[in-house]
mmCIF file of C-alpha atoms in Angstrom:
data_model
loop_
_atom_site.group_PDB
_atom_site.id
_atom_site.type_symbol
_atom_site.label_atom_id
_atom_site.label_comp_id
_atom_site.label_asym_id
_atom_site.label_seq_id
_atom_site.Cartn_x
_atom_site.Cartn_y
_atom_site.Cartn_z
ATOM 1 C CA UNK A 4 -37.146 -19.021 -9.140
ATOM 2 C CA UNK A 5 -36.970 -22.706 -10.007
ATOM 3 C CA UNK A 6 -40.270 -24.532 -9.645
ATOM 4 C CA UNK A 7 -41.111 -28.092 -10.547
ATOM 5 C CA UNK A 8 -43.258 -30.993 -9.413
ATOM 6 C CA UNK A 9 -41.780 -34.263 -8.294
ATOM 7 C CA UNK A 10 -43.786 -37.436 -7.801
ATOM 8 C CA UNK A 11 -42.132 -40.321 -5.985
ATOM 9 C CA UNK A 12 -43.930 -43.525 -6.904
ATOM 10 C CA UNK A 13 -41.366 -45.960 -5.528
ATOM 11 C CA UNK A 14 -38.409 -45.772 -3.164
ATOM 12 C CA UNK A 15 -35.732 -47.971 -1.664
ATOM 13 C CA UNK A 16 -33.708 -46.816 1.320
ATOM 14 C CA UNK A 17 -30.530 -48.588 2.394
ATOM 15 C CA UNK A 18 -27.966 -47.923 5.092
ATOM 16 C CA UNK A 19 -25.673 -50.285 6.972
ATOM 17 C CA UNK A 20 -28.032 -52.332 9.149
ATOM 18 C CA UNK A 21 -31.191 -50.808 7.660
ATOM 19 C CA UNK A 22 -32.737 -52.318 4.556
ATOM 20 C CA UNK A 23 -36.396 -53.103 5.283
ATOM 21 C CA UNK A 24 -39.252 -50.740 6.048
ATOM 22 C CA UNK A 25 -39.691 -52.216 9.549
ATOM 23 C CA UNK A 26 -35.987 -51.716 10.337
ATOM 24 C CA UNK A 27 -36.205 -48.072 9.234
ATOM 25 C CA UNK A 28 -39.350 -47.508 11.323
ATOM 26 C CA UNK A 29 -37.673 -48.940 14.446
ATOM 27 C CA UNK A 30 -34.632 -46.762 13.778
ATOM 28 C CA UNK A 31 -36.784 -43.639 13.351
ATOM 29 C CA UNK A 32 -38.688 -44.383 16.560
ATOM 30 C CA UNK A 33 -35.479 -44.845 18.565
ATOM 31 C CA UNK A 34 -34.820 -41.914 20.857
ATOM 32 C CA UNK A 35 -31.234 -40.754 21.138
ATOM 33 C CA UNK A 36 -28.204 -41.492 18.970
ATOM 34 C CA UNK A 37 -27.128 -44.421 21.159
ATOM 35 C CA UNK A 38 -30.534 -46.098 20.751
ATOM 36 C CA UNK A 39 -30.396 -45.499 17.001
ATOM 37 C CA UNK A 40 -26.947 -47.096 16.790
ATOM 38 C CA UNK A 41 -28.158 -50.069 18.839
ATOM 39 C CA UNK A 42 -31.132 -50.431 16.471
ATOM 40 C CA UNK A 43 -28.776 -50.587 13.464
ATOM 41 C CA UNK A 44 -26.437 -53.037 15.214
ATOM 42 C CA UNK A 45 -29.352 -55.466 15.665
ATOM 43 C CA UNK A 46 -29.511 -55.857 11.884
ATOM 44 C CA UNK A 47 -25.990 -56.531 10.622
ATOM 45 C CA UNK A 48 -25.832 -56.182 6.882
ATOM 46 C CA UNK A 49 -23.264 -57.517 4.461
ATOM 47 C CA UNK A 50 -22.233 -55.189 1.643
ATOM 48 C CA UNK A 51 -24.534 -55.557 -1.373
ATOM 49 C CA UNK A 52 -23.347 -58.251 -3.822
ATOM 50 C CA UNK A 53 -24.207 -56.355 -7.045
ATOM 51 C CA UNK A 54 -23.829 -59.416 -9.245
ATOM 52 C CA UNK A 55 -25.450 -57.498 -12.120
ATOM 53 C CA UNK A 56 -22.171 -55.575 -12.593
ATOM 54 C CA UNK A 57 -18.938 -56.928 -14.070
ATOM 55 C CA UNK A 58 -16.457 -57.938 -11.352
ATOM 56 C CA UNK A 59 -13.953 -55.218 -12.323
ATOM 57 C CA UNK A 60 -16.602 -52.519 -11.910
ATOM 58 C CA UNK A 61 -17.814 -53.895 -8.567
ATOM 59 C CA UNK A 62 -14.269 -53.880 -7.243
ATOM 60 C CA UNK A 63 -13.926 -50.142 -7.894
ATOM 61 C CA UNK A 64 -17.094 -49.136 -6.050
ATOM 62 C CA UNK A 65 -16.900 -47.751 -2.531
ATOM 63 C CA UNK A 66 -19.270 -48.828 0.245
ATOM 64 C CA UNK A 67 -21.422 -45.754 -0.449
ATOM 65 C CA UNK A 68 -21.477 -46.483 -4.193
ATOM 66 C CA UNK A 69 -22.528 -50.069 -3.492
ATOM 67 C CA UNK A 70 -25.482 -48.866 -1.412
ATOM 68 C CA UNK A 71 -26.522 -46.421 -4.150
ATOM 69 C CA UNK A 72 -26.339 -49.132 -6.826
ATOM 70 C CA UNK A 73 -28.232 -51.619 -4.640
ATOM 71 C CA UNK A 74 -31.007 -49.078 -4.061
ATOM 72 C CA UNK A 75 -31.246 -47.627 -7.570
ATOM 73 C CA UNK A 76 -30.753 -50.681 -9.765
ATOM 74 C CA UNK A 77 -34.038 -52.533 -9.008
ATOM 75 C CA UNK A 78 -36.093 -49.396 -9.633
ATOM 76 C CA UNK A 79 -34.194 -48.519 -12.816
ATOM 77 C CA UNK A 80 -34.647 -52.077 -14.046
ATOM 78 C CA UNK A 81 -38.441 -51.751 -13.648
ATOM 79 C CA UNK A 82 -38.580 -48.143 -14.881
ATOM 80 C CA UNK A 83 -35.617 -47.617 -17.248
ATOM 81 C CA UNK A 84 -36.741 -44.150 -18.368
ATOM 82 C CA UNK A 85 -37.466 -42.713 -14.931
ATOM 83 C CA UNK A 86 -35.525 -39.622 -13.880
ATOM 84 C CA UNK A 87 -32.860 -40.100 -11.233
ATOM 85 C CA UNK A 88 -31.974 -37.565 -8.581
ATOM 86 C CA UNK A 89 -28.683 -38.199 -6.841
ATOM 87 C CA UNK A 90 -28.168 -36.077 -3.770
ATOM 88 C CA UNK A 91 -25.246 -36.319 -1.402
ATOM 89 C CA UNK A 92 -23.936 -33.974 1.215
ATOM 90 C CA UNK A 93 -20.359 -35.245 0.995
ATOM 91 C CA UNK A 94 -20.173 -37.524 -2.039
ATOM 92 C CA UNK A 95 -17.017 -39.635 -2.153
ATOM 93 C CA UNK A 96 -15.302 -37.634 0.589
ATOM 94 C CA UNK A 97 -13.600 -40.710 2.088
ATOM 95 C CA UNK A 98 -11.964 -41.562 -1.231
ATOM 96 C CA UNK A 99 -10.987 -37.905 -1.726
ATOM 97 C CA UNK A 100 -9.469 -37.760 1.755
ATOM 98 C CA UNK A 101 -7.380 -40.881 1.081
ATOM 99 C CA UNK A 102 -6.072 -39.283 -2.116
ATOM 100 C CA UNK A 103 -5.100 -36.152 -0.189
ATOM 101 C CA UNK A 104 -3.235 -38.286 2.354
ATOM 102 C CA UNK A 105 -1.293 -39.984 -0.458
ATOM 103 C CA UNK A 106 -0.440 -36.623 -2.027
ATOM 104 C CA UNK A 107 0.694 -35.259 1.356
ATOM 105 C CA UNK A 108 3.042 -38.249 1.668
ATOM 106 C CA UNK A 109 4.510 -37.380 -1.729
ATOM 107 C CA UNK A 110 2.957 -40.413 -3.415
ATOM 108 C CA UNK A 111 1.158 -40.450 -6.726
ATOM 109 C CA UNK A 112 -2.524 -41.216 -7.093
ATOM 110 C CA UNK A 113 -4.301 -43.612 -9.397
ATOM 111 C CA UNK A 114 -6.170 -41.896 -12.247
ATOM 112 C CA UNK A 115 -9.089 -44.262 -11.605
ATOM 113 C CA UNK A 116 -9.212 -43.357 -7.908
ATOM 114 C CA UNK A 117 -8.998 -39.685 -8.791
ATOM 115 C CA UNK A 118 -11.840 -40.001 -11.311
ATOM 116 C CA UNK A 119 -14.002 -41.822 -8.770
ATOM 117 C CA UNK A 120 -13.324 -39.262 -6.035
ATOM 118 C CA UNK A 121 -15.315 -36.394 -7.532
ATOM 119 C CA UNK A 122 -18.623 -35.448 -5.935
ATOM 120 C CA UNK A 123 -20.903 -36.811 -8.664
ATOM 121 C CA UNK A 124 -18.805 -39.915 -9.415
ATOM 122 C CA UNK A 125 -21.494 -42.235 -8.068
ATOM 123 C CA UNK A 126 -24.185 -40.728 -10.295
ATOM 124 C CA UNK A 127 -21.820 -40.904 -13.251
ATOM 125 C CA UNK A 128 -21.042 -44.568 -12.609
ATOM 126 C CA UNK A 129 -24.751 -45.353 -12.312
ATOM 127 C CA UNK A 130 -25.457 -43.538 -15.585
ATOM 128 C CA UNK A 131 -22.674 -45.403 -17.394
ATOM 129 C CA UNK A 132 -23.594 -48.849 -16.121
ATOM 130 C CA UNK A 133 -27.328 -48.446 -16.589
ATOM 131 C CA UNK A 134 -27.042 -46.560 -19.895
ATOM 132 C CA UNK A 135 -29.102 -43.602 -18.694
ATOM 133 C CA UNK A 136 -26.793 -41.044 -20.274
ATOM 134 C CA UNK A 137 -29.120 -39.645 -22.988
ATOM 135 C CA UNK A 138 -30.642 -36.315 -22.018
ATOM 136 C CA UNK A 139 -28.859 -36.253 -18.666
ATOM 137 C CA UNK A 140 -27.414 -33.131 -17.158
ATOM 138 C CA UNK A 141 -25.803 -32.119 -13.899
ATOM 139 C CA UNK A 142 -27.859 -29.815 -11.742
ATOM 140 C CA UNK A 143 -26.319 -27.609 -9.082
ATOM 141 C CA UNK A 144 -28.888 -25.486 -7.236
ATOM 142 C CA UNK A 145 -27.843 -22.417 -5.337
ATOM 143 C CA UNK A 146 -26.861 -22.713 -1.686
ATOM 144 C CA UNK A 147 -30.192 -21.227 -0.651
ATOM 145 C CA UNK A 148 -32.124 -23.944 -2.471
ATOM 146 C CA UNK A 149 -30.499 -27.135 -1.184
ATOM 147 C CA UNK A 150 -27.415 -27.964 0.782
ATOM 148 C CA UNK A 151 -26.485 -30.832 -1.556
ATOM 149 C CA UNK A 152 -25.838 -31.087 -5.287
ATOM 150 C CA UNK A 153 -27.744 -33.587 -7.341
ATOM 151 C CA UNK A 154 -27.762 -35.109 -10.797
ATOM 152 C CA UNK A 155 -30.879 -35.381 -12.898
ATOM 153 C CA UNK A 156 -31.432 -37.037 -16.259
ATOM 154 C CA UNK A 157 -34.119 -35.468 -18.322
#
């Protein structure tokens, strides 16, 4: 059995329309799904700028990747040696689906798009751009432990 302690000393949560603690609290207190959607719509949010990345790298990031970078980068800047846990139920499923559509049409796919479509692509990109590759390892718990894979440096 895997056992470990995890202390979360700082967190940033981002989603389209939800970036501040008060916005998240209002969203959590909303009743049904329609109220929750209305709560998010009250706070339109532009995609994160990510001006700390080179333009070519920013261009390749999906909307999900941009949110991950916007959330993780400030914490990693303050705590460069802190472990990172990346957990995603579906990863880059939208990018993967688009590649499958192109293949079904008989078209080729870009090697870059293919490389960025894998489940842990976002964690890999974060590790590359923030130079947190030493002592990092992928971690795939069993289905009974968690429903989502994650990536942990350490």
